[in-house]
Amino acid sequence: MATTVNIIVGSHVWVEDRDTAWVDGEVTKVNGEKIEVQTTSGKKVVANLSNVYPKDTEAPPAGVDDMTKLSYLHEPGVLQNLATRYELNEIYTYTGNILIAVNPFRRLPHLYDTHMMEQYKGATFGELSPHVFAVADAAYRAMINEGKSNSILVSGESGAGKTETTKMLMRYLAYMGGRAATEGRTVEQQVLESNPVLEAFGNAKTVRNNNSSRFGKFVELQFDKTGRISGAAVRTYLLERSRVCQLSDPERNYHCFYLLCAAPPEDIKRYKLGNPKSFHYLNQTNCYELDGVSDAEEYLNTRKAMDIVGISPEEQDSIFRVVAAILHLGNINFTKGKEVDSSMPKDDKSRFHLEMAAELLMCNVQGLENALCKRVMVTREETIIKSLDPDAATTNRDALAKTIYSRMFDWIVEKINNSIGQDPDSKNLIGVLDIYGFESFKANSFEQFCINFTNEKLQQHFNQHVFKMEQEEYTKEEINWSYIEFVDNQDVLDLIEKKPGGIIALLDEACMFPKSTHETFTQKLYQTFNNHKRFSKPKLSRTDFTIVHYAGDVTYQADLFLDKNKDYVVAEHQDLLNASKCPFVAGLFPPLPEESSKSSKFSSIGTRFKQQLQSLMETLSSTEPHYIRCVKPNNILKPAIFENQNVIQQLRCGGVLEAIRISCAGYPTRRTFDEFLDRFGLLAPEVLEGNYDEMTACEKLLEKKGLKGFQIGKTKVFLRAGQMAELDARRAEVISNAAKVIQRQIRTYIARKEFVALRKAATHLQTLWRGKLARKLYEEIKREAAAIKIQKNVRGYHARKTYTKLRLSAIVVQAALRAMAARNEFRFRKQTKAAIIIQAQWRGHRSYSYYKSMKRAGLSVQCAWRSKVARKELRKLKMAARETGALKEAKDKLEKKVEELTWRLQLEKRLRTDLEEAKAQDIAKLQLSLQAMQVQLDEANATLVKEREAARKAIEDAPPVIKEMPVVVVDTEKVDLLTNENEELKTLLKSQEKRADEAERKCAEVQELSEERLKKMEEAESKIDQLQESFQRLEEKLSNLESENQVLRQQALVMSPTKGLSGRSKTAVIQRSPENGHLLNGEIKATASPVPALKDAAEAEQRPQKALNDRQQENQDALIKCIMQDIGFSGGRPVAASIIYKSLFHWRSFEAERTNVFDRIIQIIGSAIETQENNDVLAYWLSNTSTLLLLLQRTLKASGAAGMTPQRRRSSSATLFGRMAQGFRTSPSGTGLSFSNGGMIGGLDALRQIEAKYPALLFKQQLTAYVEKIYGMIRDNLKKEISPLLGLCIQAPRTSRASLVRGSARSHANAAAQQALIGHWQSIVKSLSNFLKTLRANYVPPFLVRKVYTQIFSFINVQLFNSLLLRRECCSFSNGEYVKAGLAELEHWCYEATEEYVGTAWDELKHIRQAVGFLVIHQKPKKSLDEITHDLCPVLSIQQLYRISTMYWDDKYGTHSVAPDVIASMRVLMTEDSNNALSNSFLLDDDSSIPFSVDDISKSMNQIDLSEIEPPPLIRQNSAFNFLLPRAE
């Protein structure tokens, strides 16, 4: 597969590495056939040019989901792609139609839930991401469409996940087949429950695996003609029988032997067992136990599994008796007998084991000994009994053990099949093959030879399938493929199985000769196949031989080939065990036909193995195969570890690399035209600029480059091996030349830039130097000017200092003189003021003393007079009190009670009022105190002024000889006293102001608290009112539901409405007087009474009753005939619903016990909506049924007596005929329920609640069901209409880059193509608009319209988002722009449709909107996980973000996805979520439930006024429907 051309310096290649299998690097030197490579690991490697492979540097960072899309289809490319995808948890990858599954060694439940099954159901293979469900769906679809059985071949070494893969396949097939569970267990569960049993008896430890299947299992799921599972079966092939007797170290025998040896003590005692080391069939190796496995626990688990699959305890006991008997048989050793060439049990120990084996098999001990030590030969003349020597007896013993075990295993498989249940009449089946893989150990014996022979057969079948797929691909593309060579391994198969002369034939021939040994056998092989290219002889061995298999060379040791191949069918064994007293053992050996029981026949295991393999291949050849290759990424069974060497070996053994070789034999590289031109268009720009189509452009490009052998298909370019590398080399050369041109220009630009910078620097340096010189000269001039300025300032300073000192001296002298004059003036004025104050205080004291004496005298006089008047009044009151004392006391008590009650009622108001009053009083008091103090102050000031004036006049008039010193002292004391009082008053005023502020603050706080409490009380009162209203509504609903349930419980006791109506008219008639229709004597008379006197009266009553019945039937017929037509709408209200409701209300049908009018209306509705595709009809009836349901919901209530038995006595108004008669006898103008009399003018709220009976309640329930059904039909019709368009909207149509640059002549076509990109979205918008137009034309309530569009937008969100997550080609930048443009169209439509009809439907697209926003955002590597999860995509889960991030690819700008550390953080969070949650599916689920209830409709729809609705002409002409006519004012 390697290429030897176009490897140049700088090429990126893959080279072999001892540790990692392959490592990438860059070629640094080419020396003929040797090249030197600098690897990414830092090593320098010298390799041969023929052993390196080119690397695709433009491969997607997340790998490709189909490895046929790889630019270079070779071993390292495949390995790198698998490793890349495995790192991103993408465990499935296609190679054409082959699925490669890498075991993740962790639970990924989101990959296998029901949502994922629904996504892959019916999807085209390859359309979605690779998955095991896709293979199962392809097999199921092929079986259904082509009517041919299919098979799925699951291969891989143990631990690769074959069992889990098989389980998922059967789960999906059971999901598609849909067979009901049997006894609570589905088909795949029953098949999987048989695994522990089959593993116990068919699995063993090998060199590589502790639980290796030593047989092939083919699970058949059988289907009937309709595609439903009708049965299942487990077919086993190629059981390794020789393992029972011969083992190699460190392997083990079958698990069941060790499980039985670890059984409970009572079982061990019953079977006389012991340590496994004591049995010959187990102690041939040193391995007896498995790490981490308890044989005792596994024994109990196996017992439980046998119970589950239907093996009874007796049969289980028989099975383990046989297993124990085989162990005892192996311990029977033989020695020479008394006769020549005879044998006998060696010792007492052997005799004991012989007796135990006979006891367990329930056969004769002597018969068993004879069967082992003697041989009966039947000839024509006589029967000869021949004794066997010890070696022959040992061989005979081993043959018996292998035969017993093989037949017991077959019986267990047959028992399991009977438990599962097979369908012998099944025409089609899907089989799942789980078989051991290719084996190559250090020591390979006969078992490995048979296993590898099986895999060679399966590989030939696989190669034929792959070659067939290649042929189909070439035929589809219409290219010539006749000369392509088919890679076949028939020569290896001929080497092994050819007759005569094959290895198996030579082995059988050697086994038939008694004196043959393994040495003679190998010498025969060397002579026969000396020149065979697939056979070779190792140099250092005389008994080994090597076969070149498809997966590599395997050397076999022939030492035990002859012993392991011998398998005699001995007639003595058959006769002995057929006569066993144990029915189980006897059943394993049924009687043989007479001709086959005469003598012993030689039978080899190799031949039987070949026959079974041929049977398996015939079964597979009759089916259409599908392949799944399971890969174990590491041997330590840990997640996130990918061992390259281990994986590459499995890919070789699984035939995947062989399939790649087949592809390389033809055209391994295939590219669509647009991809090819995008990548290699730069090799021939003139071709792109020409006016060529894509096919012609590709062909001209290849011809220009001189390539030969390529093929141009209908949609793809097919290149031979090495041509892709050659084109890439030329492309790299073109890119390299372009890079050189760019480098030359850049270097020129850099050199000129440096020169300009240098010149600019020199100029700048000169400028700086000149500036320095100028600054130096300036500094000198500046220093000289500064010296002059300093001198001037110093002289000025000295002059100012002298002047200032003189000025200050003059000012001091003036100040002293002026101060002395001022002090003298002050002293005089102070003395004068003190005298005036003293005089004023004295005069005030004298006046105040006189006032106080006058006030005391007045008070004394007033008190005396009032006391006299009060004593006189007291005497009068005592006289009156003696008469009215008792009454007054009672009155006082009552008044106190009234006052107390009044106080309690108005406590809150009084508190608030008191607080306000207290506040007002405090403020008023403070204001009064302030005013009083102010008045006092004013009076004191006025008095002081007056006294001053008086004192001044007195001083002026007084003689100068008056002594003033005492007066001055007295005036000073008065002044101090007044000053202190003034200060006290000020202090008191301030304290009063503080108290006022404090009171005001407390008052404000109390007021706020009071207001807050008042608000809480108001809120509590409103909540109490709401709770009371809700409680009342719930009580009403509960009573209605209880009544309805009570009615429905007695539905079995009530006859159907149609039968009940006719039956009642025949069995019971109520007698009424002809005047008023009331009961006579209050009784119900039976018409079938045997009394002759009552017969005439009953007939007389029945005649008017029959007339009423006929009349009512005619009216019903007229109503039904009317509503069968489309009678439209009146003022936006459905006419049919209104006349139905008015008629039923007028006839009092809601209160009737028996009537058939409801059934007839329901039948009309059901027949009208049979055509599910007519949205106009469905919308019409949705409008009518919802309106009618609204009227019933607001009018009807369940009757409390509705559940009573119909046999009770009823009044005349309780019967349908009574109500009808009363309705007809009452004129429409006089009734209080007539609609024409304006009974509904006030709307529905003016109607009284009607106690509905059972038929009305049943009608309401049926009507509710029809509303939900019609709603669902309308919603599903719209889903069906837009579903095909959604598949086109998720992925933008591909337009090649070349087609967009082919010249200006196509600019208009490109513009049209760009305009057509949103055509699918516009189709969806058109469908939504037409649908909305239909709903609005039929006046469907906006509430229902909003619900429809909310669910439709949710459906769009689910479909687009799931498709985005399942298709990698959709997670691109350009596709995100395309979907974003389409979503903008939907948003514009929502804006135009208005919120009344769309509601919050736009919010349902939040998942796809955020996902698309993430796709088109720039600089993704700079975004942190917190920004992504909280700002960009808060709705998306970590699983969804992880999948989008790993699948993203930028096809427009070539940018990368989010940073690797963000991906790693997401993976850690996913791991934590998977440990905590049961399911973490990244897919969304579509909700198809009914999103509303009857109460929702009732609350959302407005009141309906039915008074002005005009009835249709058919009703208007009927006088019986006059009550429907609107009455004129």
Tab-separated table of N, CA and C in Angstrom, residues 222-328:
chain	number	residue	atom	x	y	z
A	222	GLN	N	-36.365	-14.473	14.086
A	222	GLN	CA	-37.261	-14.857	12.998
A	222	GLN	C	-38.424	-13.866	12.903
A	223	PHE	N	-38.785	-13.530	11.669
A	223	PHE	CA	-39.805	-12.519	11.410
A	223	PHE	C	-40.900	-13.109	10.524
A	224	ASP	N	-42.116	-12.605	10.716
A	224	ASP	CA	-43.207	-13.020	9.845
A	224	ASP	C	-43.268	-12.102	8.618
A	225	LYS	N	-44.328	-12.223	7.843
A	225	LYS	CA	-44.430	-11.461	6.592
A	225	LYS	C	-44.599	-9.976	6.836
A	226	THR	N	-45.136	-9.619	7.999
A	226	THR	CA	-45.366	-8.198	8.291
A	226	THR	C	-44.163	-7.537	8.953
A	227	GLY	N	-43.085	-8.279	9.129
A	227	GLY	CA	-41.910	-7.706	9.763
A	227	GLY	C	-41.934	-7.761	11.274
A	228	ARG	N	-42.834	-8.540	11.862
A	228	ARG	CA	-42.893	-8.694	13.306
A	228	ARG	C	-42.100	-9.926	13.728
A	229	ILE	N	-41.470	-9.835	14.888
A	229	ILE	CA	-40.695	-10.977	15.385
A	229	ILE	C	-41.648	-12.115	15.742
A	230	SER	N	-41.374	-13.256	15.164
A	230	SER	CA	-42.235	-14.417	15.421
A	230	SER	C	-41.519	-15.506	16.210
A	231	GLY	N	-40.219	-15.385	16.385
A	231	GLY	CA	-39.501	-16.389	17.149
A	231	GLY	C	-38.015	-16.093	17.127
A	232	ALA	N	-37.263	-16.953	17.806
A	232	ALA	CA	-35.815	-16.779	17.859
A	232	ALA	C	-35.180	-18.132	18.143
A	233	ALA	N	-33.902	-18.247	17.792
A	233	ALA	CA	-33.180	-19.499	18.029
A	233	ALA	C	-31.704	-19.181	18.156
A	234	VAL	N	-31.005	-20.045	18.897
A	234	VAL	CA	-29.559	-19.929	19.063
A	234	VAL	C	-28.931	-21.156	18.417
A	235	ARG	N	-28.126	-20.944	17.386
A	235	ARG	CA	-27.413	-22.032	16.715
A	235	ARG	C	-25.948	-21.972	17.138
A	236	THR	N	-25.406	-23.104	17.527
A	236	THR	CA	-23.996	-23.148	17.922
A	236	THR	C	-23.218	-23.960	16.898
A	237	TYR	N	-21.984	-23.548	16.685
A	237	TYR	CA	-21.125	-24.194	15.707
A	237	TYR	C	-19.747	-24.409	16.318
A	238	LEU	N	-19.103	-25.473	15.874
A	238	LEU	CA	-17.663	-25.644	16.043
A	238	LEU	C	-17.225	-25.614	17.501
A	239	LEU	N	-17.918	-26.390	18.339
A	239	LEU	CA	-17.478	-26.513	19.725
A	239	LEU	C	-16.124	-27.205	19.773
A	240	GLU	N	-15.217	-26.674	20.554
A	240	GLU	CA	-13.865	-27.224	20.672
A	240	GLU	C	-13.901	-28.443	21.590
A	241	ARG	N	-14.185	-29.620	20.991
A	241	ARG	CA	-14.383	-30.838	21.789
A	241	ARG	C	-13.084	-31.337	22.398
A	242	SER	N	-11.983	-31.155	21.712
A	242	SER	CA	-10.727	-31.711	22.196
A	242	SER	C	-10.290	-31.088	23.522
A	243	ARG	N	-10.810	-29.915	23.864
A	243	ARG	CA	-10.426	-29.264	25.117
A	243	ARG	C	-10.863	-30.088	26.319
A	244	VAL	N	-11.879	-30.933	26.194
A	244	VAL	CA	-12.345	-31.740	27.321
A	244	VAL	C	-11.233	-32.654	27.822
A	245	CYS	N	-10.392	-33.146	26.899
A	245	CYS	CA	-9.394	-34.156	27.280
A	245	CYS	C	-7.970	-33.639	27.263
A	246	GLN	N	-7.641	-32.694	26.379
A	246	GLN	CA	-6.270	-32.206	26.270
A	246	GLN	C	-6.231	-30.704	26.524
A	247	LEU	N	-5.274	-30.277	27.346
A	247	LEU	CA	-5.107	-28.868	27.686
A	247	LEU	C	-3.661	-28.463	27.517
A	248	SER	N	-3.473	-27.170	27.319
A	248	SER	CA	-2.118	-26.601	27.260
A	248	SER	C	-1.982	-25.568	28.368
A	249	ASP	N	-0.818	-25.537	28.961
A	249	ASP	CA	-0.562	-24.583	30.028
A	249	ASP	C	-0.345	-23.189	29.425
A	250	PRO	N	-0.950	-22.095	29.949
A	250	PRO	CA	-1.690	-21.967	31.222
A	250	PRO	C	-3.193	-21.861	31.007
A	251	GLU	N	-3.738	-22.620	30.068
A	251	GLU	CA	-5.167	-22.546	29.804
A	251	GLU	C	-5.941	-23.405	30.802
A	252	ARG	N	-7.275	-23.338	30.718
A	252	ARG	CA	-8.143	-24.140	31.584
A	252	ARG	C	-9.147	-24.887	30.724
A	253	ASN	N	-9.759	-25.879	31.342
A	253	ASN	CA	-10.858	-26.580	30.692
A	253	ASN	C	-12.109	-25.710	30.772
A	254	TYR	N	-13.236	-26.271	30.339
A	254	TYR	CA	-14.477	-25.509	30.358
A	254	TYR	C	-14.856	-25.141	31.798
A	255	HIS	N	-15.494	-23.984	31.957
A	255	HIS	CA	-15.759	-23.449	33.294
A	255	HIS	C	-16.582	-24.401	34.150
A	256	CYS	N	-17.501	-25.157	33.545
A	256	CYS	CA	-18.447	-25.949	34.332
A	256	CYS	C	-17.735	-26.954	35.238
A	257	PHE	N	-16.563	-27.483	34.808
A	257	PHE	CA	-15.845	-28.449	35.643
A	257	PHE	C	-15.373	-27.797	36.942
A	258	TYR	N	-14.831	-26.587	36.836
A	258	TYR	CA	-14.329	-25.894	38.023
A	258	TYR	C	-15.476	-25.388	38.895
A	259	LEU	N	-16.590	-25.001	38.243
A	259	LEU	CA	-17.749	-24.558	39.023
A	259	LEU	C	-18.293	-25.706	39.876
A	260	LEU	N	-18.337	-26.887	39.285
A	260	LEU	CA	-18.870	-28.035	40.029
A	260	LEU	C	-17.942	-28.419	41.177
A	261	CYS	N	-16.641	-28.274	40.970
A	261	CYS	CA	-15.708	-28.589	42.062
A	261	CYS	C	-15.802	-27.572	43.200
A	262	ALA	N	-16.357	-26.383	42.916
A	262	ALA	CA	-16.525	-25.355	43.949
A	262	ALA	C	-17.968	-25.266	44.430
A	263	ALA	N	-18.758	-26.294	44.142
A	263	ALA	CA	-20.165	-26.307	44.526
A	263	ALA	C	-20.292	-26.449	46.048
A	264	PRO	N	-21.507	-26.272	46.574
A	264	PRO	CA	-21.714	-26.469	48.017
A	264	PRO	C	-21.307	-27.877	48.455
A	265	PRO	N	-21.001	-28.062	49.718
A	265	PRO	CA	-20.490	-29.379	50.191
A	265	PRO	C	-21.435	-30.531	49.896
A	266	GLU	N	-22.748	-30.298	49.982
A	266	GLU	CA	-23.664	-31.421	49.739
A	266	GLU	C	-23.586	-31.909	48.304
A	267	ASP	N	-23.388	-30.976	47.339
A	267	ASP	CA	-23.250	-31.391	45.940
A	267	ASP	C	-21.932	-32.120	45.716
A	268	ILE	N	-20.871	-31.605	46.333
A	268	ILE	CA	-19.568	-32.263	46.169
A	268	ILE	C	-19.613	-33.678	46.746
A	269	LYS	N	-20.282	-33.834	47.873
A	269	LYS	CA	-20.395	-35.161	48.477
A	269	LYS	C	-21.231	-36.092	47.609
A	270	ARG	N	-22.289	-35.535	47.010
A	270	ARG	CA	-23.164	-36.365	46.176
A	270	ARG	C	-22.412	-36.872	44.943
A	271	TYR	N	-21.556	-36.015	44.356
A	271	TYR	CA	-20.867	-36.402	43.126
A	271	TYR	C	-19.474	-36.958	43.386
A	272	LYS	N	-19.072	-37.085	44.667
A	272	LYS	CA	-17.761	-37.632	45.039
A	272	LYS	C	-16.634	-36.847	44.360
A	273	LEU	N	-16.714	-35.512	44.465
A	273	LEU	CA	-15.722	-34.647	43.835
A	273	LEU	C	-14.756	-34.132	44.875
A	274	GLY	N	-13.753	-33.423	44.419
A	274	GLY	CA	-12.749	-32.871	45.327
A	274	GLY	C	-12.049	-31.715	44.665
A	275	ASN	N	-10.773	-31.526	45.021
A	275	ASN	CA	-9.986	-30.440	44.462
A	275	ASN	C	-9.762	-30.674	42.967
A	276	PRO	N	-9.823	-29.618	42.130
A	276	PRO	CA	-9.576	-29.822	40.687
A	276	PRO	C	-8.219	-30.439	40.391
A	277	LYS	N	-7.254	-30.263	41.263
A	277	LYS	CA	-5.927	-30.816	41.006
A	277	LYS	C	-5.936	-32.340	41.004
A	278	SER	N	-6.997	-32.947	41.546
A	278	SER	CA	-7.038	-34.414	41.639
A	278	SER	C	-7.634	-35.061	40.395
A	279	PHE	N	-8.017	-34.275	39.382
A	279	PHE	CA	-8.643	-34.843	38.181
A	279	PHE	C	-7.732	-34.629	36.985
A	280	HIS	N	-7.565	-35.709	36.219
A	280	HIS	CA	-6.634	-35.695	35.086
A	280	HIS	C	-7.047	-34.672	34.036
A	281	TYR	N	-8.338	-34.523	33.803
A	281	TYR	CA	-8.788	-33.595	32.768
A	281	TYR	C	-8.607	-32.130	33.181
A	282	LEU	N	-8.265	-31.866	34.443
A	282	LEU	CA	-8.100	-30.493	34.912
A	282	LEU	C	-6.663	-30.177	35.327
A	283	ASN	N	-5.872	-31.214	35.708
A	283	ASN	CA	-4.544	-30.937	36.252
A	283	ASN	C	-3.449	-31.000	35.197
A	284	GLN	N	-3.809	-30.942	33.914
A	284	GLN	CA	-2.785	-30.914	32.872
A	284	GLN	C	-2.119	-29.540	32.780
A	285	THR	N	-2.712	-28.526	33.446
A	285	THR	CA	-2.113	-27.194	33.514
A	285	THR	C	-2.011	-26.786	34.979
A	286	ASN	N	-1.363	-25.685	35.217
A	286	ASN	CA	-1.205	-25.180	36.581
A	286	ASN	C	-2.203	-24.084	36.921
A	287	CYS	N	-3.160	-23.856	36.057
A	287	CYS	CA	-4.146	-22.798	36.286
A	287	CYS	C	-5.464	-23.445	36.707
A	288	TYR	N	-5.919	-23.123	37.927
A	288	TYR	CA	-7.172	-23.678	38.429
A	288	TYR	C	-8.189	-22.603	38.796
A	289	GLU	N	-7.721	-21.403	39.027
A	289	GLU	CA	-8.619	-20.322	39.433
A	289	GLU	C	-8.366	-19.093	38.564
A	290	LEU	N	-9.386	-18.255	38.477
A	290	LEU	CA	-9.295	-17.002	37.721
A	290	LEU	C	-9.255	-15.828	38.694
A	291	ASP	N	-8.456	-14.847	38.366
A	291	ASP	CA	-8.334	-13.667	39.230
A	291	ASP	C	-9.651	-12.906	39.267
A	292	GLY	N	-10.100	-12.633	40.486
A	292	GLY	CA	-11.318	-11.827	40.645
A	292	GLY	C	-12.602	-12.566	40.381
A	293	VAL	N	-12.542	-13.881	40.213
A	293	VAL	CA	-13.746	-14.670	39.915
A	293	VAL	C	-13.876	-15.754	40.977
A	294	SER	N	-15.067	-15.845	41.575
A	294	SER	CA	-15.344	-16.887	42.563
A	294	SER	C	-16.143	-17.992	41.880
A	295	ASP	N	-15.544	-19.167	41.767
A	295	ASP	CA	-16.236	-20.280	41.118
A	295	ASP	C	-17.478	-20.689	41.896
A	296	ALA	N	-17.450	-20.552	43.225
A	296	ALA	CA	-18.612	-20.920	44.037
A	296	ALA	C	-19.792	-20.005	43.707
A	297	GLU	N	-19.531	-18.708	43.616
A	297	GLU	CA	-20.608	-17.771	43.261
A	297	GLU	C	-21.087	-17.996	41.828
A	298	GLU	N	-20.154	-18.244	40.928
A	298	GLU	CA	-20.537	-18.484	39.533
A	298	GLU	C	-21.374	-19.754	39.402
A	299	TYR	N	-21.107	-20.748	40.260
A	299	TYR	CA	-21.922	-21.970	40.238
A	299	TYR	C	-23.374	-21.652	40.590
A	300	LEU	N	-23.569	-20.852	41.631
A	300	LEU	CA	-24.933	-20.480	42.010
A	300	LEU	C	-25.585	-19.615	40.942
A	301	ASN	N	-24.817	-18.708	40.332
A	301	ASN	CA	-25.373	-17.881	39.259
A	301	ASN	C	-25.763	-18.716	38.049
A	302	THR	N	-24.951	-19.716	37.755
A	302	THR	CA	-25.287	-20.595	36.634
A	302	THR	C	-26.563	-21.371	36.914
A	303	ARG	N	-26.703	-21.826	38.138
A	303	ARG	CA	-27.939	-22.515	38.532
A	303	ARG	C	-29.155	-21.611	38.335
A	304	LYS	N	-29.030	-20.346	38.757
A	304	LYS	CA	-30.140	-19.401	38.587
A	304	LYS	C	-30.434	-19.171	37.106
A	305	ALA	N	-29.376	-19.036	36.299
A	305	ALA	CA	-29.577	-18.822	34.865
A	305	ALA	C	-30.255	-20.029	34.226
A	306	MET	N	-29.922	-21.227	34.696
A	306	MET	CA	-30.568	-22.426	34.156
A	306	MET	C	-32.044	-22.459	34.544
A	307	ASP	N	-32.363	-21.959	35.727
A	307	ASP	CA	-33.778	-21.845	36.102
A	307	ASP	C	-34.505	-20.878	35.180
A	308	ILE	N	-33.853	-19.770	34.853
A	308	ILE	CA	-34.497	-18.749	34.030
A	308	ILE	C	-34.797	-19.266	32.629
A	309	VAL	N	-33.860	-20.017	32.035
A	309	VAL	CA	-34.065	-20.484	30.652
A	309	VAL	C	-34.940	-21.729	30.592
A	310	GLY	N	-35.434	-22.198	31.712
A	310	GLY	CA	-36.414	-23.278	31.679
A	310	GLY	C	-35.867	-24.664	31.904
A	311	ILE	N	-34.673	-24.791	32.418
A	311	ILE	CA	-34.119	-26.117	32.727
A	311	ILE	C	-34.538	-26.466	34.153
A	312	SER	N	-35.260	-27.526	34.298
A	312	SER	CA	-35.830	-27.902	35.591
A	312	SER	C	-34.724	-28.354	36.544
A	313	PRO	N	-35.011	-28.363	37.868
A	313	PRO	CA	-33.992	-28.839	38.834
A	313	PRO	C	-33.553	-30.272	38.575
A	314	GLU	N	-34.467	-31.133	38.147
A	314	GLU	CA	-34.078	-32.516	37.860
A	314	GLU	C	-33.111	-32.570	36.687
A	315	GLU	N	-33.404	-31.767	35.646
A	315	GLU	CA	-32.513	-31.749	34.490
A	315	GLU	C	-31.160	-31.130	34.860
A	316	GLN	N	-31.172	-30.116	35.708
A	316	GLN	CA	-29.909	-29.543	36.157
A	316	GLN	C	-29.080	-30.581	36.906
A	317	ASP	N	-29.729	-31.341	37.761
A	317	ASP	CA	-29.014	-32.371	38.510
A	317	ASP	C	-28.422	-33.413	37.555
A	318	SER	N	-29.177	-33.737	36.523
A	318	SER	CA	-28.676	-34.715	35.551
A	318	SER	C	-27.487	-34.161	34.791
A	319	ILE	N	-27.541	-32.869	34.437
A	319	ILE	CA	-26.432	-32.256	33.693
A	319	ILE	C	-25.158	-32.300	34.530
A	320	PHE	N	-25.247	-31.913	35.791
A	320	PHE	CA	-24.035	-31.897	36.609
A	320	PHE	C	-23.593	-33.310	36.988
A	321	ARG	N	-24.513	-34.279	36.990
A	321	ARG	CA	-24.096	-35.686	37.159
A	321	ARG	C	-23.215	-36.100	35.986
A	322	VAL	N	-23.616	-35.667	34.771
A	322	VAL	CA	-22.824	-36.018	33.588
A	322	VAL	C	-21.468	-35.332	33.644
A	323	VAL	N	-21.435	-34.057	34.062
A	323	VAL	CA	-20.155	-33.342	34.169
A	323	VAL	C	-19.245	-34.045	35.173
A	324	ALA	N	-19.793	-34.447	36.326
A	324	ALA	CA	-18.986	-35.167	37.320
A	324	ALA	C	-18.520	-36.514	36.777
A	325	ALA	N	-19.395	-37.169	36.012
A	325	ALA	CA	-19.014	-38.466	35.451
A	325	ALA	C	-17.845	-38.323	34.487
A	326	ILE	N	-17.830	-37.213	33.715
A	326	ILE	CA	-16.712	-36.993	32.783
A	326	ILE	C	-15.414	-36.824	33.566
A	327	LEU	N	-15.452	-36.079	34.684
A	327	LEU	CA	-14.244	-35.918	35.501
A	327	LEU	C	-13.763	-37.268	36.037
A	328	HIS	N	-14.699	-38.109	36.485
A	328	HIS	CA	-14.304	-39.428	36.980
A	328	HIS	C	-13.770	-40.301	35.852
